[in-house]
Tab-separated table of C-alpha atoms and ligand atoms in Angstrom:
chain	number	residue	atom	x	y	z
Q	1	MET	CA	0.048	0.386	-0.080
Q	2	GLU	CA	3.072	2.075	0.798
Q	3	LYS	CA	4.153	1.681	-2.886
Q	4	VAL	CA	0.879	2.530	-4.147
Q	5	SER	CA	1.083	5.650	-2.362
Q	6	LEU	CA	4.393	6.864	-4.169
Q	7	LYS	CA	2.981	6.749	-7.073
Q	8	PRO	CA	3.960	10.108	-9.333
Q	9	ASN	CA	1.256	11.122	-6.792
Q	10	SER	CA	-0.911	13.656	-8.932
Q	11	THR	CA	-1.376	10.555	-11.477
Q	12	ALA	CA	-2.650	8.623	-8.142
Q	13	LEU	CA	-4.987	10.450	-6.853
Q	14	LEU	CA	-6.545	12.245	-10.839
Q	15	GLU	CA	-6.954	8.658	-11.936
Q	16	GLU	CA	-9.452	7.613	-9.361
Q	17	LYS	CA	-11.580	10.843	-9.857
Q	18	VAL	CA	-14.824	10.856	-12.124
Q	19	LEU	CA	-15.379	14.276	-14.336
Q	20	ASP	CA	-17.014	17.128	-13.123
Q	21	TRP	CA	-18.040	17.692	-16.910
Q	22	ASP	CA	-19.692	21.429	-15.919
Q	23	SER	CA	-16.075	22.013	-14.838
Q	24	VAL	CA	-14.633	20.690	-17.722
Q	25	GLN	CA	-17.275	23.088	-19.983
Q	26	LYS	CA	-16.413	26.107	-17.786
Q	27	SER	CA	-12.687	25.187	-18.657
Q	28	PHE	CA	-13.924	25.410	-22.179
Q	29	ASP	CA	-15.292	28.224	-21.983
Q	30	GLN	CA	-12.120	29.474	-20.629
Q	31	SER	CA	-10.130	28.072	-23.179
Q	32	PHE	CA	-11.500	29.222	-26.550
Q	33	GLY	CA	-12.962	32.070	-25.108
Q	34	THR	CA	-16.645	31.988	-25.201
Q	35	GLU	CA	-17.883	32.503	-28.924
Q	36	ILE	CA	-16.207	29.457	-30.171
Q	37	TYR	CA	-17.409	27.896	-26.674
Q	38	SER	CA	-21.328	28.612	-27.352
Q	39	SER	CA	-21.780	28.109	-30.726
Q	40	TRP	CA	-20.240	25.023	-31.017
Q	41	LEU	CA	-18.826	23.318	-27.254
Q	42	LYS	CA	-21.554	24.599	-25.004
Q	43	HIS	CA	-23.629	21.763	-26.931
Q	44	ILE	CA	-21.554	18.319	-25.840
Q	45	SER	CA	-22.571	16.246	-23.466
Q	46	LEU	CA	-20.274	14.018	-21.847
Q	47	VAL	CA	-22.281	10.027	-22.376
Q	48	LYS	CA	-20.031	8.120	-21.229
Q	49	GLU	CA	-16.970	7.426	-18.763
Q	50	PHE	CA	-14.024	4.808	-18.997
Q	51	ASN	CA	-10.293	5.455	-17.016
Q	52	ASP	CA	-8.136	6.666	-20.574
Q	53	HIS	CA	-10.912	7.689	-22.366
Q	54	VAL	CA	-14.130	9.037	-23.048
Q	55	ILE	CA	-17.313	9.412	-25.111
Q	56	LEU	CA	-18.811	12.745	-26.068
Q	57	GLY	CA	-22.500	13.169	-27.809
Q	58	VAL	CA	-23.439	15.837	-29.933
Q	59	LYS	CA	-26.372	15.939	-32.017
Q	60	THR	CA	-25.283	16.171	-35.733
Q	61	ARG	CA	-22.655	15.317	-37.943
Q	62	PHE	CA	-22.018	17.750	-38.958
Q	63	PHE	CA	-20.732	18.726	-35.446
Q	64	ARG	CA	-18.780	16.302	-35.059
Q	65	ASP	CA	-16.806	17.169	-38.450
Q	66	TRP	CA	-16.181	20.254	-37.557
Q	67	ILE	CA	-15.662	19.747	-33.484
Q	68	THR	CA	-12.826	16.840	-34.502
Q	69	SER	CA	-11.770	18.859	-37.707
Q	70	ARG	CA	-10.956	22.116	-35.875
Q	71	TYR	CA	-10.525	21.339	-31.732
Q	72	ALA	CA	-10.606	17.793	-30.957
Q	73	ASP	CA	-6.546	18.334	-29.328
Q	74	LYS	CA	-7.555	20.866	-27.404
Q	75	ILE	CA	-10.886	19.662	-26.746
Q	76	LEU	CA	-8.078	16.316	-25.261
Q	77	SER	CA	-6.405	18.648	-23.676
Q	78	VAL	CA	-8.631	20.335	-21.476
Q	79	ILE	CA	-10.311	17.080	-20.086
Q	80	LYS	CA	-6.643	15.907	-19.466
Q	81	LYS	CA	-6.385	18.577	-16.634
Q	82	HIS	CA	-9.504	17.415	-15.268
Q	83	LYS	CA	-8.237	13.885	-15.223
Q	84	LEU	CA	-4.870	13.065	-16.504
Q	85	SER	CA	-5.440	9.066	-17.774
Q	86	ILE	CA	-7.558	10.576	-20.487
Q	87	ASN	CA	-5.782	10.034	-23.120
Q	88	ARG	CA	-8.090	9.420	-25.406
Q	89	ILE	CA	-12.295	11.104	-27.108
Q	90	GLU	CA	-14.921	9.456	-29.477
Q	91	PHE	CA	-18.174	11.542	-30.406
Q	92	LYS	CA	-21.202	9.458	-30.840
Q	93	ILE	CA	-23.774	11.639	-32.755
Q	94	GLU	CA	-26.887	11.220	-30.307
Q	95	PRO	CA	-30.013	13.533	-32.148
Q	96	GLU	CA	-32.105	12.911	-29.430
Q	97	ASN	CA	-29.998	14.523	-26.655
Q	98	SER	CA	-32.606	16.112	-24.771
Q	99	SER	CA	-29.889	18.185	-22.880
Q	100	TYR	CA	-28.164	19.547	-26.508
Q	101	ASN	CA	-31.763	19.862	-27.537
Q	102	LYS	CA	-32.879	21.624	-24.894
Q	103	SER	CA	-29.460	24.708	-24.705
Q	104	ILE	CA	-29.772	24.720	-28.578
Q	105	ILE	CA	-34.016	25.864	-28.516
Q	106	ASN	CA	-32.826	27.826	-25.611
Q	107	ASN	CA	-30.352	29.467	-27.136
Q	108	VAL	CA	-32.034	29.979	-30.318
Q	109	ASN	CA	-33.863	33.216	-30.816
Q	110	LEU	CA	-36.110	33.297	-33.635
Q	111	GLY	CA	-35.660	36.921	-34.655
Q	112	GLN	CA	-32.187	36.471	-35.399
Q	113	VAL	CA	-33.322	32.730	-37.242
Q	114	SER	CA	-35.510	35.410	-39.106
Q	115	GLU	CA	-33.313	37.635	-39.758
Q	116	ILE	CA	-29.978	34.293	-41.513
Q	117	LYS	CA	-33.163	33.460	-43.326
Q	118	ASN	CA	-33.488	36.717	-44.862
Q	119	SER	CA	-30.274	37.970	-45.311
Q	120	VAL	CA	-30.054	34.558	-46.729
Q	121	LEU	CA	-32.883	34.810	-49.404
Q	122	ASN	CA	-31.887	37.991	-50.877
Q	123	TYR	CA	-29.028	36.205	-52.493
Q	124	ASN	CA	-30.848	33.598	-52.935
Q	125	ARG	CA	-33.077	34.549	-54.376
Q	126	LEU	CA	-33.489	32.831	-58.814
Q	127	ASN	CA	-33.514	35.088	-62.339
Q	128	PRO	CA	-36.529	34.400	-64.134
Q	129	ALA	CA	-34.643	35.781	-67.736
Q	130	LEU	CA	-31.946	33.140	-66.879
Q	131	ASN	CA	-33.162	29.866	-68.021
Q	132	PHE	CA	-33.524	27.234	-70.586
Q	133	ASN	CA	-35.349	28.392	-72.641
Q	134	ASN	CA	-32.986	31.122	-72.632
Q	135	PHE	CA	-29.872	29.032	-73.254
Q	136	ILE	CA	-29.367	28.931	-75.929
Q	137	VAL	CA	-27.693	24.831	-77.580
Q	138	GLY	CA	-24.340	24.490	-79.514
Q	139	LYS	CA	-21.429	22.972	-79.941
Q	140	SER	CA	-19.257	24.199	-77.043
Q	141	ASN	CA	-21.522	24.465	-74.733
Q	142	ASN	CA	-24.321	20.945	-76.174
Q	143	LEU	CA	-23.094	18.789	-73.194
Q	144	SER	CA	-23.194	21.211	-69.547
Q	145	PHE	CA	-26.800	21.970	-70.970
Q	146	LEU	CA	-27.784	17.982	-71.092
Q	147	SER	CA	-26.406	17.306	-67.706
Q	148	ALA	CA	-28.073	19.890	-66.955
Q	149	LYS	CA	-31.731	18.902	-67.635
Q	150	LYS	CA	-30.324	15.169	-66.695
Q	151	ILE	CA	-30.159	15.782	-63.270
Q	152	CYS	CA	-33.616	18.191	-63.536
Q	153	ALA	CA	-35.548	14.667	-64.869
Q	154	GLN	CA	-33.439	12.983	-62.163
Q	155	LEU	CA	-32.720	14.224	-59.395
Q	156	SER	CA	-28.776	12.058	-57.517
Q	157	ARG	CA	-28.543	10.755	-60.394
Q	158	TYR	CA	-25.384	12.725	-61.050
Q	159	ASN	CA	-24.009	13.925	-57.664
Q	160	PRO	CA	-22.105	16.061	-58.005
Q	161	LEU	CA	-22.600	17.471	-61.044
Q	162	PHE	CA	-19.397	20.182	-61.220
Q	163	ILE	CA	-19.488	22.724	-64.158
Q	164	TYR	CA	-16.756	24.034	-65.257
Q	165	GLY	CA	-15.588	26.572	-67.933
Q	166	GLY	CA	-14.181	30.485	-68.801
Q	167	VAL	CA	-15.295	33.681	-67.617
Q	168	GLY	CA	-18.604	34.829	-69.381
Q	169	LEU	CA	-19.710	31.004	-70.986
Q	170	GLY	CA	-23.002	30.780	-69.655
Q	171	LYS	CA	-22.272	28.746	-66.186
Q	172	THR	CA	-24.068	30.949	-63.586
Q	173	HIS	CA	-26.913	30.954	-66.430
Q	174	LEU	CA	-26.766	27.553	-66.840
Q	175	LEU	CA	-27.325	27.077	-62.344
Q	176	ASN	CA	-29.823	29.172	-62.015
Q	177	SER	CA	-32.130	27.754	-65.133
Q	178	ILE	CA	-30.874	24.405	-62.970
Q	179	GLY	CA	-32.397	26.393	-59.861
Q	180	LEU	CA	-35.964	27.669	-61.228
Q	181	GLU	CA	-36.292	23.996	-63.094
Q	182	LEU	CA	-36.498	22.421	-59.720
Q	183	SER	CA	-37.840	25.436	-57.704
Q	184	GLN	CA	-40.860	24.617	-58.471
Q	185	LYS	CA	-40.524	20.815	-55.990
Q	186	ASN	CA	-37.838	20.930	-54.521
Q	187	LYS	CA	-36.389	23.172	-51.852
Q	188	VAL	CA	-32.696	24.124	-53.718
Q	189	MET	CA	-30.588	26.502	-52.116
Q	190	PHE	CA	-28.629	28.883	-54.837
Q	191	ILE	CA	-25.485	30.245	-53.248
Q	192	SER	CA	-22.693	31.494	-54.405
Q	193	ALA	CA	-18.948	30.652	-52.998
Q	194	GLU	CA	-18.406	34.382	-52.269
Q	195	ARG	CA	-22.707	34.723	-50.630
Q	196	PHE	CA	-21.929	31.168	-48.509
Q	197	MET	CA	-18.184	32.335	-47.304
Q	198	TYR	CA	-20.315	36.123	-46.366
Q	199	GLN	CA	-22.785	34.535	-44.333
Q	200	PHE	CA	-20.736	31.918	-42.878
Q	201	ILE	CA	-18.442	34.455	-41.522
Q	202	LYS	CA	-21.482	37.013	-40.239
Q	203	SER	CA	-23.144	33.635	-38.319
Q	204	ILE	CA	-19.218	33.333	-37.078
Q	205	LYS	CA	-19.517	36.695	-35.609
Q	206	LYS	CA	-23.053	36.454	-34.847
Q	207	ASN	CA	-22.840	33.393	-32.926
Q	208	GLU	CA	-25.889	31.648	-35.420
Q	209	MET	CA	-23.626	29.157	-36.565
Q	210	VAL	CA	-26.119	26.745	-35.091
Q	211	ASN	CA	-29.034	28.826	-37.649
Q	212	PHE	CA	-26.424	28.937	-40.681
Q	213	LYS	CA	-25.908	25.402	-40.718
Q	214	ASP	CA	-29.281	24.446	-39.706
Q	215	PHE	CA	-30.300	26.568	-42.964
Q	216	PHE	CA	-28.207	25.022	-44.981
Q	217	ARG	CA	-29.277	22.011	-44.138
Q	218	LYS	CA	-32.876	22.014	-44.886
Q	219	ALA	CA	-31.917	22.612	-49.139
Q	220	ASN	CA	-32.789	19.385	-51.047
Q	221	VAL	CA	-31.246	20.643	-54.033
Q	222	PHE	CA	-28.044	23.274	-53.045
Q	223	ILE	CA	-26.462	24.609	-55.903
Q	224	ILE	CA	-23.175	26.667	-55.738
Q	225	ASP	CA	-21.805	29.021	-57.894
Q	226	ASP	CA	-17.842	29.909	-58.728
Q	227	ILE	CA	-16.511	27.478	-56.376
Q	228	GLN	CA	-12.518	28.537	-57.141
Q	229	PHE	CA	-13.444	31.762	-54.859
Q	230	ILE	CA	-12.870	28.921	-51.767
Q	231	ARG	CA	-9.261	28.712	-52.795
Q	232	GLY	CA	-6.516	28.999	-49.808
Q	233	LYS	CA	-9.124	29.684	-47.418
Q	234	GLU	CA	-8.943	27.165	-44.807
Q	235	GLY	CA	-11.854	27.993	-42.661
Q	236	LEU	CA	-14.047	28.266	-45.344
Q	237	GLN	CA	-13.026	24.593	-46.825
Q	238	GLU	CA	-13.888	23.350	-43.451
Q	239	GLU	CA	-16.970	24.727	-43.651
Q	240	PHE	CA	-17.911	23.548	-47.617
Q	241	PHE	CA	-16.511	20.032	-47.072
Q	242	HIS	CA	-19.347	19.710	-43.725
Q	243	THR	CA	-22.058	21.177	-45.928
Q	244	PHE	CA	-21.107	18.981	-48.982
Q	245	ASN	CA	-21.200	16.178	-46.572
Q	246	THR	CA	-23.712	16.669	-44.897
Q	247	LEU	CA	-25.966	17.628	-48.184
Q	248	PHE	CA	-24.324	14.946	-50.119
Q	249	ASP	CA	-25.546	12.150	-47.199
Q	250	GLN	CA	-29.089	13.513	-47.283
Q	251	SER	CA	-29.488	12.708	-50.858
Q	252	ALA	CA	-29.671	16.380	-52.160
Q	253	GLN	CA	-28.399	16.846	-54.548
Q	254	ILE	CA	-24.989	19.495	-55.457
Q	255	VAL	CA	-24.746	21.665	-58.639
Q	256	ILE	CA	-21.529	23.414	-58.906
Q	257	SER	CA	-19.849	25.911	-60.810
Q	258	SER	CA	-15.841	26.792	-61.339
Q	259	ASP	CA	-13.990	28.643	-64.015
Q	260	ARG	CA	-11.558	25.071	-63.745
Q	261	PRO	CA	-11.775	21.763	-63.204
Q	262	PRO	CA	-11.867	20.361	-59.684
Q	263	ASN	CA	-8.112	18.468	-60.336
Q	264	LYS	CA	-6.542	22.985	-60.974
Q	265	LEU	CA	-8.344	24.070	-58.072
Q	266	ASP	CA	-5.029	24.028	-56.255
Q	267	ARG	CA	-4.398	25.688	-53.117
Q	268	VAL	CA	-8.063	23.365	-52.563
Q	269	GLN	CA	-8.015	19.856	-50.218
Q	270	ASP	CA	-7.131	17.103	-51.340
Q	271	ARG	CA	-10.012	15.460	-49.564
Q	272	ILE	CA	-12.637	18.915	-51.605
Q	273	LYS	CA	-11.297	18.111	-55.166
Q	274	SER	CA	-12.270	14.147	-54.894
Q	275	ARG	CA	-15.707	14.803	-53.775
Q	276	LEU	CA	-16.032	17.311	-56.365
Q	277	SER	CA	-15.072	15.172	-59.019
Q	278	GLY	CA	-16.557	11.901	-57.781
Q	279	GLY	CA	-19.962	12.681	-59.628
Q	280	LEU	CA	-19.984	14.003	-63.424
Q	281	VAL	CA	-17.670	17.181	-64.702
Q	282	VAL	CA	-18.297	18.661	-67.471
Q	283	ASP	CA	-17.010	21.631	-68.905
Q	284	ILE	CA	-18.555	25.008	-71.561
Q	285	GLY	CA	-16.675	25.662	-73.752
Q	286	ALA	CA	-15.992	29.266	-76.007
Q	287	PRO	CA	-18.037	29.569	-78.397
Q	288	ASP	CA	-17.709	29.309	-81.987
Q	289	TYR	CA	-19.028	31.588	-84.862
Q	290	GLU	CA	-22.179	28.965	-84.871
Q	291	LEU	CA	-23.221	29.988	-81.772
Q	292	LYS	CA	-22.203	33.387	-81.562
Q	293	LEU	CA	-24.315	33.909	-83.824
Q	294	SER	CA	-27.006	32.205	-82.431
Q	295	ILE	CA	-26.947	34.063	-79.804
Q	296	LEU	CA	-27.068	37.508	-81.501
Q	297	ARG	CA	-30.582	36.645	-83.324
Q	298	LYS	CA	-31.740	35.562	-80.482
Q	299	LYS	CA	-31.013	38.628	-78.574
Q	300	ILE	CA	-32.552	40.104	-81.946
Q	301	LEU	CA	-35.656	38.305	-81.131
Q	302	ASP	CA	-35.731	39.917	-78.019
Q	303	TYR	CA	-35.305	43.383	-78.644
Q	304	GLN	CA	-38.274	42.863	-80.605
Q	305	ASN	CA	-40.634	41.681	-78.135
Q	306	SER	CA	-39.174	44.301	-75.887
Q	307	PHE	CA	-39.718	47.298	-78.216
Q	308	LYS	CA	-41.739	46.744	-80.553
Q	309	GLU	CA	-39.002	47.395	-83.268
Q	310	SER	CA	-35.990	45.557	-84.748
Q	311	PRO	CA	-32.166	47.364	-83.899
Q	312	ASP	CA	-31.160	48.287	-87.253
Q	313	LEU	CA	-28.468	45.972	-87.979
Q	314	GLN	CA	-26.921	45.016	-91.408
Q	315	GLU	CA	-26.585	41.361	-92.119
Q	316	GLU	CA	-22.458	42.319	-92.207
Q	317	VAL	CA	-22.674	43.839	-89.077
Q	318	ILE	CA	-23.317	40.799	-87.131
Q	319	ASP	CA	-21.605	38.295	-88.643
Q	320	TYR	CA	-18.539	40.853	-88.157
Q	321	LEU	CA	-19.824	40.696	-84.637
Q	322	ALA	CA	-19.505	36.720	-84.748
Q	323	LYS	CA	-16.510	36.718	-86.595
Q	324	ASN	CA	-14.914	39.220	-83.805
Q	325	SER	CA	-15.704	38.809	-80.937
Q	326	ASN	CA	-13.680	37.572	-78.272
Q	327	SER	CA	-15.359	34.516	-76.848
Q	328	ASN	CA	-16.994	35.268	-74.345
Q	329	ILE	CA	-20.620	35.789	-74.475
Q	330	ARG	CA	-21.390	38.338	-71.729
Q	331	GLU	CA	-18.981	40.654	-73.736
Q	332	LEU	CA	-21.055	40.252	-76.487
Q	333	ILE	CA	-23.929	40.396	-76.033
Q	334	GLY	CA	-22.830	43.417	-74.199
Q	335	ILE	CA	-21.120	44.208	-77.525
Q	336	PHE	CA	-24.668	44.363	-79.345
Q	337	ASN	CA	-25.845	46.409	-76.711
Q	338	ARG	CA	-23.742	48.901	-77.138
Q	339	VAL	CA	-23.706	48.346	-80.866
Q	340	VAL	CA	-28.421	48.390	-80.885
Q	341	ALA	CA	-27.962	51.604	-78.881
Q	342	PHE	CA	-25.163	53.370	-81.078
Q	343	GLY	CA	-27.174	52.664	-83.927
Q	344	LYS	CA	-30.775	54.118	-82.143
Q	345	MET	CA	-28.227	57.441	-80.880
Q	346	SER	CA	-27.078	58.364	-84.164
Q	347	LYS	CA	-29.529	57.064	-85.664
Q	348	LYS	CA	-28.218	55.475	-88.254
Q	349	SER	CA	-26.908	52.144	-89.021
Q	350	LEU	CA	-23.991	51.429	-88.264
Q	351	THR	CA	-21.648	50.024	-89.986
Q	352	VAL	CA	-18.740	47.498	-90.125
Q	353	SER	CA	-16.482	50.560	-88.477
Q	354	ASP	CA	-18.660	51.751	-86.869
Q	355	CYS	CA	-18.433	48.827	-85.433
Q	356	LYS	CA	-14.693	48.369	-85.144
Q	357	ILE	CA	-14.079	51.520	-83.318
Q	358	ILE	CA	-16.864	49.913	-80.633
Q	359	LEU	CA	-14.775	46.859	-80.171
Q	360	LYS	CA	-11.803	48.712	-80.097
Q	361	ASP	CA	-12.624	50.332	-77.103
Q	362	ILE	CA	-13.692	47.973	-75.254
Q	363	TYR	CA	-10.691	45.941	-76.410
Q	364	ASN	CA	-8.827	49.116	-75.233
Q	365	THR	CA	-5.765	46.654	-74.266
Q	366	SER	CA	-4.718	45.164	-77.551
Q	367	LYS	CA	-3.652	47.389	-80.612
Q	368	VAL	CA	-2.878	51.247	-79.724
Q	369	VAL	CA	-3.742	53.671	-82.433
Q	370	SER	CA	-0.351	55.849	-83.264
Q	371	ILE	CA	-1.064	59.272	-84.385
Q	372	ASP	CA	1.779	58.312	-86.773
Q	373	LYS	CA	-0.209	55.141	-88.568
Q	374	ILE	CA	-3.320	58.075	-88.633
Q	375	GLN	CA	-1.196	60.412	-90.364
Q	376	ASN	CA	0.565	57.537	-92.868
Q	377	VAL	CA	-2.490	56.000	-93.547
Q	378	THR	CA	-4.352	59.504	-94.250
Q	379	SER	CA	-2.057	60.620	-96.758
Q	380	ASN	CA	-1.830	57.712	-98.388
Q	381	PHE	CA	-5.835	57.813	-99.337
Q	382	PHE	CA	-5.586	61.413	-99.904
Q	383	SER	CA	-2.294	60.830	-102.452
Q	384	ILE	CA	-0.830	63.866	-100.547
Q	385	SER	CA	3.510	63.337	-99.004
Q	386	LEU	CA	2.971	63.277	-95.306
Q	387	ALA	CA	5.457	66.097	-95.314
Q	388	GLU	CA	2.008	67.746	-96.756
Q	389	MET	CA	0.214	66.838	-94.931
Q	390	LEU	CA	1.725	68.414	-92.039
Q	391	SER	CA	3.570	71.605	-93.978
Q	392	PRO	CA	2.140	75.420	-92.931
Q	393	ARG	CA	-0.209	75.367	-96.116
Q	394	ARG	CA	-3.269	75.780	-95.970
Q	395	SER	CA	-5.134	75.030	-99.200
Q	396	ARG	CA	-7.936	73.337	-99.650
Q	397	PRO	CA	-6.291	69.650	-100.465
Q	398	LEU	CA	-4.145	69.334	-97.850
Q	399	ALA	CA	-5.551	71.426	-95.428
Q	400	ARG	CA	-8.850	69.358	-95.015
Q	401	PRO	CA	-6.684	65.696	-94.898
Q	402	ARG	CA	-4.772	67.218	-92.018
Q	403	GLN	CA	-8.761	68.320	-90.085
Q	404	MET	CA	-9.300	64.939	-90.540
Q	405	ALA	CA	-5.985	62.842	-88.743
Q	406	MET	CA	-6.175	65.551	-86.665
Q	407	TYR	CA	-9.702	64.381	-85.583
Q	408	LEU	CA	-8.457	60.725	-86.193
Q	409	ALA	CA	-6.589	61.009	-84.366
Q	410	LYS	CA	-8.726	63.274	-81.280
Q	411	LYS	CA	-11.445	59.651	-81.370
Q	412	LEU	CA	-8.806	57.177	-82.068
Q	413	THR	CA	-6.400	57.821	-79.772
Q	414	SER	CA	-5.972	59.224	-76.006
Q	415	ARG	CA	-3.977	61.734	-76.413
Q	416	SER	CA	-5.258	64.820	-75.356
Q	417	LEU	CA	-5.627	68.212	-77.868
Q	418	PRO	CA	-2.122	69.556	-77.434
Q	419	GLU	CA	0.370	66.383	-77.309
Q	420	ILE	CA	-1.703	66.495	-80.677
Q	421	GLY	CA	-1.091	69.519	-81.767
Q	422	ARG	CA	2.186	68.374	-81.435
Q	423	LYS	CA	2.672	65.974	-83.892
Q	424	PHE	CA	1.089	67.989	-86.333
Q	425	SER	CA	3.754	70.002	-86.563
Q	426	ASN	CA	3.860	72.067	-83.452
Q	427	ARG	CA	0.060	73.726	-84.132
Q	428	ASP	CA	-1.915	74.958	-81.199
Q	429	HIS	CA	-4.062	72.573	-79.549
Q	430	THR	CA	-7.551	75.361	-80.844
Q	431	THR	CA	-6.378	74.159	-83.989
Q	432	VAL	CA	-7.219	70.718	-83.545
Q	433	ILE	CA	-10.354	71.386	-81.213
Q	434	HIS	CA	-11.405	74.075	-84.829
Q	435	ALA	CA	-10.390	70.329	-86.724
Q	436	VAL	CA	-12.959	67.883	-84.877
Q	437	LYS	CA	-15.265	70.626	-85.096
Q	438	THR	CA	-14.815	71.063	-88.975
Q	439	ILE	CA	-15.057	67.305	-89.591
Q	440	ASP	CA	-17.990	66.750	-86.941
Q	441	LYS	CA	-19.912	68.710	-88.962
Q	442	LEU	CA	-18.856	67.608	-92.251
Q	443	ILE	CA	-19.870	64.037	-90.957
Q	444	GLU	CA	-23.423	65.490	-90.672
Q	445	SER	CA	-24.077	67.263	-93.866
Q	446	ASN	CA	-21.525	65.797	-96.639
Q	447	ASP	CA	-21.714	61.803	-97.332
Q	448	GLU	CA	-18.757	62.167	-98.971
Q	449	MET	CA	-17.211	62.703	-95.765
Q	450	ARG	CA	-18.426	60.642	-93.820
Q	451	LYS	CA	-17.902	57.583	-96.205
Q	452	ASN	CA	-14.101	58.862	-96.619
Q	453	VAL	CA	-13.786	59.256	-92.958
Q	454	GLU	CA	-15.717	55.596	-92.080
Q	455	GLU	CA	-13.031	54.039	-94.882
Q	456	LEU	CA	-10.552	55.986	-93.139
Q	457	LYS	CA	-11.104	54.421	-89.972
Q	458	SER	CA	-11.578	50.851	-90.894
Q	459	LEU	CA	-7.788	51.522	-92.501
Q	460	ILE	CA	-6.204	52.841	-89.396
Q	461	LEU	CA	-7.994	49.756	-86.822
Q	462	SER	CA	-7.310	46.801	-89.351
Q	463	ASP	CA	-4.309	45.070	-89.530
N	1	ADP	P1	-19.956	32.504	-66.609
N	1	ADP	O1	-21.028	32.404	-65.236
N	1	ADP	O2	-19.637	31.445	-67.094
N	1	ADP	O3	-19.739	34.249	-65.875
N	1	ADP	P2	-23.109	34.128	-66.896
N	1	ADP	O4	-23.926	32.509	-67.310
N	1	ADP	O5	-22.729	35.575	-66.581
N	1	ADP	O6	-21.461	33.471	-67.137
N	1	ADP	O7	-23.222	34.222	-68.702
N	1	ADP	C1	-23.050	35.498	-68.735
N	1	ADP	C2	-24.136	36.606	-69.561
N	1	ADP	O8	-23.699	35.898	-70.945
N	1	ADP	C3	-25.146	36.025	-69.076
N	1	ADP	O9	-26.285	37.107	-69.309
N	1	ADP	C4	-26.409	35.284	-69.913
N	1	ADP	O10	-27.722	35.199	-69.990
N	1	ADP	C5	-25.679	34.952	-71.323
N	1	ADP	N1	-25.105	33.487	-71.695
N	1	ADP	C6	-24.298	32.496	-71.938
N	1	ADP	N2	-24.561	31.492	-72.502
N	1	ADP	C7	-25.132	32.124	-73.453
N	1	ADP	C8	-26.081	30.807	-74.203
N	1	ADP	N3	-25.779	29.575	-74.102
N	1	ADP	N4	-27.354	31.370	-74.776
N	1	ADP	C9	-28.101	32.297	-74.190
N	1	ADP	N5	-27.470	33.223	-74.145
N	1	ADP	C10	-25.993	33.002	-72.174
N	2	MG	MG1	-20.602	33.286	-63.228
């Protein structure tokens, strides 16, 4: 007996001890801080105690995963302070745990629940304008389109459905269409990864993680847009992983979009990547000429339906836009709107060279037009020498081309008036202003002038 008391004394004493769960809880509060404690640890109950391990009760799988992935080590070390012999903890999911339920009910302030609901619902709205009917199908998006339709016809057949592709190619449109189609008979949650994070952080700050979790778990169709946003965000990935798993376990249909395939999502946990690629992965490619043409034709129809008049667009202009726009459908639609608006404002049918300027403006990162080029092209066009064009002579055959070149320098470059003046043999900026005004007026009144300016513009902007 004497020998026993000579054992390292603290261990001997603590081994005898039965855990006092209330004081363990108090230690949790002190070690983790009240926020984490009241969101998470407060709800853990002690189910069973053994000499070397304890079984702790939590309400849901999510709670268990969350707590083990973040706090398990620290929980163990806190418990060890109360009973040193404990070297392992196990969690048991106990949905009916009454003490847990009571504490949740006591904690949930109904006002907060509706607040979180409202704030999520604010951006959970599906856009009725983005539906399957107005999604134009071509070679590049056919597979994504068919997959989207398929999961609508049969939920969880492909789970998750992962659609990836570059910007402006129709990912959000497709996701929204799925949401619309399914929302009649299902509880659909549609959110961007960015919004998901915003809501997540807000819920942590406001101690509403339980509500947050419950809210997202209610969906049986969970659609998350732009998942690449979670790259490099550990906390968010953790939360997404658990949400994903919970929903997946409940056989909810999950639909995800991304700007790249799952295996290219760098700085994303492997376990998430593997979940993401576990269903059907399809890509949405860049539109070809035919698809761009169909989209333009559809936009013209839409315009006719809304405004009861046709946009003034010549066939060659439509063709030019389909051929020369970038492979980005959002941009194509932007250009279309712009061309139509310009046409309406200038009260004339736009030409291909007008479109070149509009496109140029949009792609202003592409080639830069130099004043030298404008001068060369213009003097060639009128068969005069560059020296003559820049000379002080005021005869009309020299002065008009000079004014046109100044005008074009103003319209096609971002040079200031004084800079332009300097490039024209050090003329004053007021001379440039005068030139711009004169040509603007002549374009209005003189067909020949308008044609010449258009031709010049397209010569300058070509190649
Ligand atoms: P992403 O999410 O891939 O960046 P969006 O879905 O936001 O692209 O699409 C950009 C714009 O192009 C939206 O206005 C969308 O309605 C339109 N759009 C994209 N693809 C199509 C399509 N196939 N048919 C009709 N409109 C489309
Ligand atoms: Mg999008």
